[in-house]
Amino acid sequence: MGYPDQRFNVNLSILFTELPLLERPAAAAAAGFTAVELWWPWIETPTPPRAELDALKKALDDAGTQLVGLNFYAGQLPGPDRGALSVPGEESDRFRANIEVAADFAASVGCTALNALYGNRVEGADPQVQDALALENLVLAARAADRVGAILLVETLNKPESPRYPLVSAPAAIEVVDKVNAATGLGNAKFLLDLYHLSMNGEDLSQVIKAYAARTGHVQIADNPGRGAPGTGDLPLERLLDELKDAGYAGWVGLEYKPGDRPSAESFDWLPASARAAG
């Protein structure tokens, strides 16, 4: 039990950001990791040139790193946006334009989890209209994910840092997961359980794990307060990950924390080098 018993991957959109995108997979590999995940790397466009997609695939392949999670286009992230799929108008259109691009890229690198961030509430827009649009777009995304043998992830964020994001509790995200699965009949929509976000919302983490481990498709961690590496805050992350495993979760645990003032490569001292390569 404990950290060495987990399957960790590194989020290259929050760690190793001191390096250009194409150098990050090799940096993760040099630190001992064999699996990585990414937010949508091209924040300005949902449809990057083929050459840029090919270059990222080559960087992953050359480093020997497996991409295990990828976000669909989510607007300016990092930045003010928290997704695009429930935002009427141009952003929803951009999300739709991205669906097949992201799914095809995931297929090309063997990635089987695609995360669809819901998007913020928009001033002047009817929340019910946004939710109807969201379901429509999530159904399209779930079908595209299914086409390439992937699951669709729906994530809870936290209210203090994302006050206009509507999914700020585990039950809120689970409700969306259930609606998508009911609409598609595919059953490939899953919960992205982020222990940092849930702790920021004041949820009972052990209870969330008990209730929703079976419907969880991916886990992400950072300590709280501070969103730093495990051991920099107060969360009993090792125990919580053991609870997830005991509850039947056998998937990936994404390291989605800020390295602080030190280089990313120096932020993994909490994890024995022998436990970094995913078996």
PDB file of C-alpha atoms in Angstrom:
ATOM      1  CA  MET A   1       0.000   0.000   0.000  1.00  0.00           C
ATOM      2  CA  GLY A   2       0.999   3.661  -0.135  1.00  0.00           C
ATOM      3  CA  TYR A   3       2.444   5.709  -2.976  1.00  0.00           C
ATOM      4  CA  PRO A   4       4.555   2.899  -4.506  1.00  0.00           C
ATOM      5  CA  ASP A   5       1.321   0.956  -5.071  1.00  0.00           C
ATOM      6  CA  GLN A   6      -0.153   3.568  -7.448  1.00  0.00           C
ATOM      7  CA  ARG A   7       0.030   4.229 -11.197  1.00  0.00           C
ATOM      8  CA  PHE A   8       1.185   7.839 -11.445  1.00  0.00           C
ATOM      9  CA  ASN A   9       1.380  10.096 -14.473  1.00  0.00           C
ATOM     10  CA  VAL A  10       2.668  13.658 -14.773  1.00  0.00           C
ATOM     11  CA  ASN A  11       0.494  16.508 -16.033  1.00  0.00           C
ATOM     12  CA  LEU A  12       2.774  18.329 -18.475  1.00  0.00           C
ATOM     13  CA  SER A  13       0.543  21.409 -18.522  1.00  0.00           C
ATOM     14  CA  ILE A  14       1.344  22.307 -14.909  1.00  0.00           C
ATOM     15  CA  LEU A  15       4.684  20.526 -14.353  1.00  0.00           C
ATOM     16  CA  PHE A  16       7.779  21.101 -16.500  1.00  0.00           C
ATOM     17  CA  THR A  17       6.213  24.292 -17.887  1.00  0.00           C
ATOM     18  CA  GLU A  18       9.640  25.932 -17.574  1.00  0.00           C
ATOM     19  CA  LEU A  19      10.384  23.975 -20.770  1.00  0.00           C
ATOM     20  CA  PRO A  20       8.868  24.230 -24.254  1.00  0.00           C
ATOM     21  CA  LEU A  21       6.003  21.760 -24.772  1.00  0.00           C
ATOM     22  CA  LEU A  22       7.974  19.416 -27.010  1.00  0.00           C
ATOM     23  CA  GLU A  23      10.767  19.062 -24.423  1.00  0.00           C
ATOM     24  CA  ARG A  24       8.478  18.137 -21.542  1.00  0.00           C
ATOM     25  CA  PRO A  25       7.899  14.442 -22.327  1.00  0.00           C
ATOM     26  CA  ALA A  26      11.663  13.802 -22.300  1.00  0.00           C
ATOM     27  CA  ALA A  27      11.992  15.747 -19.031  1.00  0.00           C
ATOM     28  CA  ALA A  28       9.278  13.618 -17.437  1.00  0.00           C
ATOM     29  CA  ALA A  29      11.044  10.491 -18.679  1.00  0.00           C
ATOM     30  CA  ALA A  30      14.363  11.732 -17.282  1.00  0.00           C
ATOM     31  CA  ALA A  31      12.638  12.114 -13.888  1.00  0.00           C
ATOM     32  CA  GLY A  32      11.613   8.456 -14.096  1.00  0.00           C
ATOM     33  CA  PHE A  33       8.010   8.689 -15.344  1.00  0.00           C
ATOM     34  CA  THR A  34       6.620   6.727 -18.263  1.00  0.00           C
ATOM     35  CA  ALA A  35       3.087   8.186 -18.378  1.00  0.00           C
ATOM     36  CA  VAL A  36       1.896  11.774 -18.870  1.00  0.00           C
ATOM     37  CA  GLU A  37      -1.273  13.788 -19.425  1.00  0.00           C
ATOM     38  CA  LEU A  38      -2.023  17.183 -20.963  1.00  0.00           C
ATOM     39  CA  TRP A  39      -4.542  19.971 -21.011  1.00  0.00           C
ATOM     40  CA  TRP A  40      -5.301  20.916 -24.617  1.00  0.00           C
ATOM     41  CA  PRO A  41      -1.877  22.370 -25.516  1.00  0.00           C
ATOM     42  CA  TRP A  42      -3.020  24.809 -28.219  1.00  0.00           C
ATOM     43  CA  ILE A  43      -5.083  27.307 -26.233  1.00  0.00           C
ATOM     44  CA  GLU A  44      -5.496  29.619 -29.221  1.00  0.00           C
ATOM     45  CA  THR A  45      -6.922  27.035 -31.594  1.00  0.00           C
ATOM     46  CA  PRO A  46      -9.048  23.885 -31.461  1.00  0.00           C
ATOM     47  CA  THR A  47      -7.620  22.786 -34.811  1.00  0.00           C
ATOM     48  CA  PRO A  48      -3.813  23.115 -34.856  1.00  0.00           C
ATOM     49  CA  PRO A  49      -1.847  22.352 -38.026  1.00  0.00           C
ATOM     50  CA  ARG A  50      -1.139  18.684 -38.654  1.00  0.00           C
ATOM     51  CA  ALA A  51       2.596  19.350 -38.336  1.00  0.00           C
ATOM     52  CA  GLU A  52       2.146  20.491 -34.711  1.00  0.00           C
ATOM     53  CA  LEU A  53       0.103  17.419 -33.826  1.00  0.00           C
ATOM     54  CA  ASP A  54       2.709  15.204 -35.463  1.00  0.00           C
ATOM     55  CA  ALA A  55       5.523  16.973 -33.598  1.00  0.00           C
ATOM     56  CA  LEU A  56       3.847  16.346 -30.239  1.00  0.00           C
ATOM     57  CA  LYS A  57       3.270  12.688 -31.114  1.00  0.00           C
ATOM     58  CA  LYS A  58       6.948  12.370 -32.042  1.00  0.00           C
ATOM     59  CA  ALA A  59       8.044  14.004 -28.765  1.00  0.00           C
ATOM     60  CA  LEU A  60       5.908  11.559 -26.773  1.00  0.00           C
ATOM     61  CA  ASP A  61       7.124   8.578 -28.781  1.00  0.00           C
ATOM     62  CA  ASP A  62      10.795   9.589 -28.680  1.00  0.00           C
ATOM     63  CA  ALA A  63      10.635   9.998 -24.892  1.00  0.00           C
ATOM     64  CA  GLY A  64       8.944   6.642 -24.434  1.00  0.00           C
ATOM     65  CA  THR A  65       6.079   8.291 -22.581  1.00  0.00           C
ATOM     66  CA  GLN A  66       2.468   7.148 -22.828  1.00  0.00           C
ATOM     67  CA  LEU A  67      -0.196   9.878 -22.996  1.00  0.00           C
ATOM     68  CA  VAL A  68      -2.946   8.647 -20.672  1.00  0.00           C
ATOM     69  CA  GLY A  69      -5.156  11.747 -20.481  1.00  0.00           C
ATOM     70  CA  LEU A  70      -5.952  14.676 -22.779  1.00  0.00           C
ATOM     71  CA  ASN A  71      -8.329  17.600 -22.426  1.00  0.00           C
ATOM     72  CA  PHE A  72     -10.561  18.667 -25.258  1.00  0.00           C
ATOM     73  CA  TYR A  73     -10.220  22.345 -26.220  1.00  0.00           C
ATOM     74  CA  ALA A  74     -11.112  24.344 -23.105  1.00  0.00           C
ATOM     75  CA  GLY A  75     -10.570  27.999 -24.039  1.00  0.00           C
ATOM     76  CA  GLN A  76      -7.880  29.989 -22.255  1.00  0.00           C
ATOM     77  CA  LEU A  77      -6.640  27.386 -19.791  1.00  0.00           C
ATOM     78  CA  PRO A  78      -4.588  28.297 -17.855  1.00  0.00           C
ATOM     79  CA  GLY A  79      -6.328  31.638 -17.765  1.00  0.00           C
ATOM     80  CA  PRO A  80      -9.849  32.903 -17.249  1.00  0.00           C
ATOM     81  CA  ASP A  81     -11.681  30.045 -18.990  1.00  0.00           C
ATOM     82  CA  ARG A  82     -12.743  26.704 -17.531  1.00  0.00           C
ATOM     83  CA  GLY A  83     -13.901  24.985 -20.683  1.00  0.00           C
ATOM     84  CA  ALA A  84     -15.916  25.867 -23.756  1.00  0.00           C
ATOM     85  CA  LEU A  85     -18.653  23.307 -24.266  1.00  0.00           C
ATOM     86  CA  SER A  86     -21.438  25.112 -22.346  1.00  0.00           C
ATOM     87  CA  VAL A  87     -20.519  28.605 -23.599  1.00  0.00           C
ATOM     88  CA  PRO A  88     -22.985  29.644 -26.333  1.00  0.00           C
ATOM     89  CA  GLY A  89     -21.717  30.971 -29.630  1.00  0.00           C
ATOM     90  CA  GLU A  90     -18.130  30.902 -30.834  1.00  0.00           C
ATOM     91  CA  GLU A  91     -16.664  28.908 -27.936  1.00  0.00           C
ATOM     92  CA  SER A  92     -19.173  26.081 -28.312  1.00  0.00           C
ATOM     93  CA  ASP A  93     -18.414  26.045 -32.040  1.00  0.00           C
ATOM     94  CA  ARG A  94     -14.697  25.821 -31.289  1.00  0.00           C
ATOM     95  CA  PHE A  95     -15.285  22.920 -28.927  1.00  0.00           C
ATOM     96  CA  ARG A  96     -17.237  21.086 -31.629  1.00  0.00           C
ATOM     97  CA  ALA A  97     -14.496  21.746 -34.169  1.00  0.00           C
ATOM     98  CA  ASN A  98     -12.032  20.201 -31.734  1.00  0.00           C
ATOM     99  CA  ILE A  99     -13.920  17.000 -30.907  1.00  0.00           C
ATOM    100  CA  GLU A 100     -12.745  14.839 -33.796  1.00  0.00           C
ATOM    101  CA  VAL A 101      -9.278  16.452 -33.846  1.00  0.00           C
ATOM    102  CA  ALA A 102      -8.701  15.617 -30.170  1.00  0.00           C
ATOM    103  CA  ALA A 103     -10.201  12.131 -30.532  1.00  0.00           C
ATOM    104  CA  ASP A 104      -8.052  11.333 -33.568  1.00  0.00           C
ATOM    105  CA  PHE A 105      -4.910  12.595 -31.847  1.00  0.00           C
ATOM    106  CA  ALA A 106      -5.738  10.517 -28.777  1.00  0.00           C
ATOM    107  CA  ALA A 107      -6.146   7.469 -31.006  1.00  0.00           C
ATOM    108  CA  SER A 108      -2.802   8.150 -32.705  1.00  0.00           C
ATOM    109  CA  VAL A 109      -0.927   7.990 -29.390  1.00  0.00           C
ATOM    110  CA  GLY A 110      -3.024   5.348 -27.636  1.00  0.00           C
ATOM    111  CA  CYS A 111      -4.649   7.745 -25.159  1.00  0.00           C
ATOM    112  CA  THR A 112      -7.913   6.367 -23.784  1.00  0.00           C
ATOM    113  CA  ALA A 113      -9.234   9.216 -21.606  1.00  0.00           C
ATOM    114  CA  LEU A 114     -10.528  12.566 -22.863  1.00  0.00           C
ATOM    115  CA  ASN A 115     -11.517  15.283 -20.387  1.00  0.00           C
ATOM    116  CA  ALA A 116     -14.269  17.758 -21.312  1.00  0.00           C
ATOM    117  CA  LEU A 117     -14.250  20.803 -19.027  1.00  0.00           C
ATOM    118  CA  TYR A 118     -17.792  22.131 -18.684  1.00  0.00           C
ATOM    119  CA  GLY A 119     -17.193  25.882 -18.993  1.00  0.00           C
ATOM    120  CA  ASN A 120     -18.190  28.870 -16.883  1.00  0.00           C
ATOM    121  CA  ARG A 121     -21.598  30.407 -16.459  1.00  0.00           C
ATOM    122  CA  VAL A 122     -21.924  33.364 -18.814  1.00  0.00           C
ATOM    123  CA  GLU A 123     -23.488  36.631 -17.700  1.00  0.00           C
ATOM    124  CA  GLY A 124     -26.818  37.112 -19.450  1.00  0.00           C
ATOM    125  CA  ALA A 125     -27.087  33.486 -20.564  1.00  0.00           C
ATOM    126  CA  ASP A 126     -29.835  31.263 -19.163  1.00  0.00           C
ATOM    127  CA  PRO A 127     -28.200  28.468 -17.117  1.00  0.00           C
ATOM    128  CA  GLN A 128     -30.754  25.991 -18.473  1.00  0.00           C
ATOM    129  CA  VAL A 129     -29.808  26.917 -22.029  1.00  0.00           C
ATOM    130  CA  GLN A 130     -26.128  26.455 -21.150  1.00  0.00           C
ATOM    131  CA  ASP A 131     -26.833  23.066 -19.593  1.00  0.00           C
ATOM    132  CA  ALA A 132     -28.807  21.918 -22.655  1.00  0.00           C
ATOM    133  CA  LEU A 133     -25.946  22.997 -24.907  1.00  0.00           C
ATOM    134  CA  ALA A 134     -23.477  21.245 -22.620  1.00  0.00           C
ATOM    135  CA  LEU A 135     -25.362  17.955 -22.806  1.00  0.00           C
ATOM    136  CA  GLU A 136     -25.569  18.203 -26.589  1.00  0.00           C
ATOM    137  CA  ASN A 137     -21.819  18.758 -26.861  1.00  0.00           C
ATOM    138  CA  LEU A 138     -20.927  16.134 -24.268  1.00  0.00           C
ATOM    139  CA  VAL A 139     -22.973  13.559 -26.172  1.00  0.00           C
ATOM    140  CA  LEU A 140     -20.989  14.371 -29.323  1.00  0.00           C
ATOM    141  CA  ALA A 141     -17.747  14.122 -27.342  1.00  0.00           C
ATOM    142  CA  ALA A 142     -18.742  10.815 -25.731  1.00  0.00           C
ATOM    143  CA  ARG A 143     -19.513   9.315 -29.147  1.00  0.00           C
ATOM    144  CA  ALA A 144     -16.174  10.505 -30.538  1.00  0.00           C
ATOM    145  CA  ALA A 145     -14.355   9.109 -27.513  1.00  0.00           C
ATOM    146  CA  ASP A 146     -16.154   5.791 -27.919  1.00  0.00           C
ATOM    147  CA  ARG A 147     -15.158   5.688 -31.604  1.00  0.00           C
ATOM    148  CA  VAL A 148     -11.482   5.642 -30.575  1.00  0.00           C
ATOM    149  CA  GLY A 149     -11.932   3.342 -27.579  1.00  0.00           C
ATOM    150  CA  ALA A 150     -11.703   6.117 -24.983  1.00  0.00           C
ATOM    151  CA  ILE A 151     -13.727   7.295 -22.013  1.00  0.00           C
ATOM    152  CA  LEU A 152     -15.125  10.798 -21.575  1.00  0.00           C
ATOM    153  CA  LEU A 153     -14.269  12.519 -18.298  1.00  0.00           C
ATOM    154  CA  VAL A 154     -16.358  15.147 -16.496  1.00  0.00           C
ATOM    155  CA  GLU A 155     -14.496  17.094 -13.815  1.00  0.00           C
ATOM    156  CA  THR A 156     -15.443  18.878 -10.621  1.00  0.00           C
ATOM    157  CA  LEU A 157     -13.453  22.096 -10.039  1.00  0.00           C
ATOM    158  CA  ASN A 158     -13.460  24.222  -6.885  1.00  0.00           C
ATOM    159  CA  LYS A 159     -15.627  27.227  -6.153  1.00  0.00           C
ATOM    160  CA  PRO A 160     -12.996  29.494  -4.529  1.00  0.00           C
ATOM    161  CA  GLU A 161     -10.788  29.400  -7.644  1.00  0.00           C
ATOM    162  CA  SER A 162     -13.525  28.888 -10.259  1.00  0.00           C
ATOM    163  CA  PRO A 163     -16.549  30.790  -8.918  1.00  0.00           C
ATOM    164  CA  ARG A 164     -18.455  30.762 -12.231  1.00  0.00           C
ATOM    165  CA  TYR A 165     -17.943  27.044 -12.921  1.00  0.00           C
ATOM    166  CA  PRO A 166     -21.182  25.199 -12.101  1.00  0.00           C
ATOM    167  CA  LEU A 167     -19.742  21.759 -11.298  1.00  0.00           C
ATOM    168  CA  VAL A 168     -18.219  22.429  -7.891  1.00  0.00           C
ATOM    169  CA  SER A 169     -19.249  19.273  -6.043  1.00  0.00           C
ATOM    170  CA  ALA A 170     -18.855  15.593  -6.747  1.00  0.00           C
ATOM    171  CA  PRO A 171     -22.636  15.036  -7.032  1.00  0.00           C
ATOM    172  CA  ALA A 172     -22.929  17.854  -9.600  1.00  0.00           C
ATOM    173  CA  ALA A 173     -20.409  16.181 -11.902  1.00  0.00           C
ATOM    174  CA  ILE A 174     -21.900  12.738 -11.330  1.00  0.00           C
ATOM    175  CA  GLU A 175     -25.315  14.090 -12.365  1.00  0.00           C
ATOM    176  CA  VAL A 176     -23.816  15.239 -15.683  1.00  0.00           C
ATOM    177  CA  VAL A 177     -22.056  11.878 -16.136  1.00  0.00           C
ATOM    178  CA  ASP A 178     -25.382  10.094 -15.648  1.00  0.00           C
ATOM    179  CA  LYS A 179     -27.189  12.371 -18.118  1.00  0.00           C
ATOM    180  CA  VAL A 180     -24.558  11.793 -20.797  1.00  0.00           C
ATOM    181  CA  ASN A 181     -24.634   8.035 -20.331  1.00  0.00           C
ATOM    182  CA  ALA A 182     -28.431   8.019 -20.427  1.00  0.00           C
ATOM    183  CA  ALA A 183     -28.416  10.057 -23.646  1.00  0.00           C
ATOM    184  CA  THR A 184     -25.802   7.945 -25.466  1.00  0.00           C
ATOM    185  CA  GLY A 185     -26.363   4.486 -24.019  1.00  0.00           C
ATOM    186  CA  LEU A 186     -22.586   4.017 -24.266  1.00  0.00           C
ATOM    187  CA  GLY A 187     -21.692   4.140 -20.571  1.00  0.00           C
ATOM    188  CA  ASN A 188     -18.285   5.672 -21.315  1.00  0.00           C
ATOM    189  CA  ALA A 189     -18.778   8.938 -19.420  1.00  0.00           C
ATOM    190  CA  LYS A 190     -16.879   8.842 -16.119  1.00  0.00           C
ATOM    191  CA  PHE A 191     -16.071  11.100 -13.176  1.00  0.00           C
ATOM    192  CA  LEU A 192     -12.687  12.810 -12.958  1.00  0.00           C
ATOM    193  CA  LEU A 193     -12.047  12.781  -9.208  1.00  0.00           C
ATOM    194  CA  ASP A 194      -9.572  15.536  -8.306  1.00  0.00           C
ATOM    195  CA  LEU A 195      -8.775  15.347  -4.599  1.00  0.00           C
ATOM    196  CA  TYR A 196      -7.420  18.910  -4.510  1.00  0.00           C
ATOM    197  CA  HIS A 197     -10.536  20.485  -6.010  1.00  0.00           C
ATOM    198  CA  LEU A 198     -12.865  18.414  -3.841  1.00  0.00           C
ATOM    199  CA  SER A 199     -10.927  19.321  -0.704  1.00  0.00           C
ATOM    200  CA  MET A 200     -11.110  23.020  -1.626  1.00  0.00           C
ATOM    201  CA  ASN A 201     -14.887  22.595  -1.756  1.00  0.00           C
ATOM    202  CA  GLY A 202     -14.868  21.151   1.753  1.00  0.00           C
ATOM    203  CA  GLU A 203     -16.190  17.750   0.708  1.00  0.00           C
ATOM    204  CA  ASP A 204     -15.741  14.601   2.783  1.00  0.00           C
ATOM    205  CA  LEU A 205     -13.108  12.953   0.593  1.00  0.00           C
ATOM    206  CA  SER A 206     -13.436   9.484   2.085  1.00  0.00           C
ATOM    207  CA  GLN A 207     -17.187   9.609   1.567  1.00  0.00           C
ATOM    208  CA  VAL A 208     -16.802  10.772  -2.058  1.00  0.00           C
ATOM    209  CA  ILE A 209     -14.415   7.883  -2.688  1.00  0.00           C
ATOM    210  CA  LYS A 210     -16.841   5.369  -1.176  1.00  0.00           C
ATOM    211  CA  ALA A 211     -19.764   6.751  -3.147  1.00  0.00           C
ATOM    212  CA  TYR A 212     -18.153   7.262  -6.549  1.00  0.00           C
ATOM    213  CA  ALA A 213     -14.995   5.155  -6.945  1.00  0.00           C
ATOM    214  CA  ALA A 214     -16.833   2.758  -9.233  1.00  0.00           C
ATOM    215  CA  ARG A 215     -17.795   5.608 -11.569  1.00  0.00           C
ATOM    216  CA  THR A 216     -14.390   7.281 -11.536  1.00  0.00           C
ATOM    217  CA  GLY A 217     -12.355   7.174 -14.732  1.00  0.00           C
ATOM    218  CA  HIS A 218      -9.333   9.216 -13.660  1.00  0.00           C
ATOM    219  CA  VAL A 219      -7.881  10.713 -10.474  1.00  0.00           C
ATOM    220  CA  GLN A 220      -5.761  13.843 -10.033  1.00  0.00           C
ATOM    221  CA  ILE A 221      -3.946  15.040  -6.931  1.00  0.00           C
ATOM    222  CA  ALA A 222      -2.267  18.057  -5.388  1.00  0.00           C
ATOM    223  CA  ASP A 223      -1.887  18.954  -1.731  1.00  0.00           C
ATOM    224  CA  ASN A 224      -3.979  21.589   0.009  1.00  0.00           C
ATOM    225  CA  PRO A 225      -3.417  24.366   0.878  1.00  0.00           C
ATOM    226  CA  GLY A 226      -1.244  25.630  -1.936  1.00  0.00           C
ATOM    227  CA  ARG A 227      -1.796  23.067  -4.711  1.00  0.00           C
ATOM    228  CA  GLY A 228       1.755  21.859  -4.188  1.00  0.00           C
ATOM    229  CA  ALA A 229       3.372  18.429  -4.160  1.00  0.00           C
ATOM    230  CA  PRO A 230       2.189  15.799  -1.684  1.00  0.00           C
ATOM    231  CA  GLY A 231       3.578  16.634   1.748  1.00  0.00           C
ATOM    232  CA  THR A 232       3.493  20.410   1.267  1.00  0.00           C
ATOM    233  CA  GLY A 233      -0.030  20.715   2.705  1.00  0.00           C
ATOM    234  CA  ASP A 234      -2.404  18.912   5.034  1.00  0.00           C
ATOM    235  CA  LEU A 235      -4.176  16.358   2.826  1.00  0.00           C
ATOM    236  CA  PRO A 236      -3.614  12.683   3.740  1.00  0.00           C
ATOM    237  CA  LEU A 237      -3.087  11.854   0.073  1.00  0.00           C
ATOM    238  CA  GLU A 238      -1.373   8.521   0.631  1.00  0.00           C
ATOM    239  CA  ARG A 239      -4.256   7.285   2.772  1.00  0.00           C
ATOM    240  CA  LEU A 240      -6.868   8.607   0.348  1.00  0.00           C
ATOM    241  CA  LEU A 241      -5.229   6.860  -2.596  1.00  0.00           C
ATOM    242  CA  ASP A 242      -5.192   3.645  -0.581  1.00  0.00           C
ATOM    243  CA  GLU A 243      -8.915   4.144   0.053  1.00  0.00           C
ATOM    244  CA  LEU A 244      -9.479   4.547  -3.680  1.00  0.00           C
ATOM    245  CA  LYS A 245      -7.591   1.337  -4.390  1.00  0.00           C
ATOM    246  CA  ASP A 246      -9.523  -0.488  -1.676  1.00  0.00           C
ATOM    247  CA  ALA A 247     -12.750   0.771  -3.261  1.00  0.00           C
ATOM    248  CA  GLY A 248     -11.752  -0.811  -6.570  1.00  0.00           C
ATOM    249  CA  TYR A 249     -10.118   2.060  -8.446  1.00  0.00           C
ATOM    250  CA  ALA A 250      -7.159   0.758 -10.465  1.00  0.00           C
ATOM    251  CA  GLY A 251      -6.659   3.635 -12.894  1.00  0.00           C
ATOM    252  CA  TRP A 252      -4.196   6.467 -13.279  1.00  0.00           C
ATOM    253  CA  VAL A 253      -3.368   9.103 -10.675  1.00  0.00           C
ATOM    254  CA  GLY A 254      -2.379  12.344 -12.371  1.00  0.00           C
ATOM    255  CA  LEU A 255       0.130  14.613 -10.633  1.00  0.00           C
ATOM    256  CA  GLU A 256      -1.441  18.004 -11.225  1.00  0.00           C
ATOM    257  CA  TYR A 257       0.403  20.149  -8.728  1.00  0.00           C
ATOM    258  CA  LYS A 258       2.535  23.286  -8.826  1.00  0.00           C
ATOM    259  CA  PRO A 259       6.231  22.612  -8.240  1.00  0.00           C
ATOM    260  CA  GLY A 260       6.706  25.854  -6.309  1.00  0.00           C
ATOM    261  CA  ASP A 261       9.920  27.838  -6.627  1.00  0.00           C
ATOM    262  CA  ARG A 262      12.056  24.855  -7.610  1.00  0.00           C
ATOM    263  CA  PRO A 263      12.446  23.177 -11.005  1.00  0.00           C
ATOM    264  CA  SER A 264       9.761  20.567 -11.643  1.00  0.00           C
ATOM    265  CA  ALA A 265      12.318  17.752 -11.662  1.00  0.00           C
ATOM    266  CA  GLU A 266      13.112  18.515  -8.006  1.00  0.00           C
ATOM    267  CA  SER A 267       9.472  18.337  -6.876  1.00  0.00           C
ATOM    268  CA  PHE A 268       9.201  14.542  -6.849  1.00  0.00           C
ATOM    269  CA  ASP A 269      11.239  13.789  -3.726  1.00  0.00           C
ATOM    270  CA  TRP A 270       8.060  12.541  -2.008  1.00  0.00           C
ATOM    271  CA  LEU A 271       7.896   9.623  -4.455  1.00  0.00           C
ATOM    272  CA  PRO A 272      10.638   6.971  -4.588  1.00  0.00           C
ATOM    273  CA  ALA A 273      12.286   6.822  -7.999  1.00  0.00           C
ATOM    274  CA  SER A 274      11.416   3.130  -8.184  1.00  0.00           C
ATOM    275  CA  ALA A 275       7.678   3.988  -8.015  1.00  0.00           C
ATOM    276  CA  ARG A 276       7.602   6.498 -10.871  1.00  0.00           C
ATOM    277  CA  ALA A 277       7.590   4.229 -13.913  1.00  0.00           C
ATOM    278  CA  ALA A 278       4.092   2.916 -14.495  1.00  0.00           C
ATOM    279  CA  GLY A 279       3.920  -0.830 -14.827  1.00  0.00           C
TER     280      GLY A 279
END
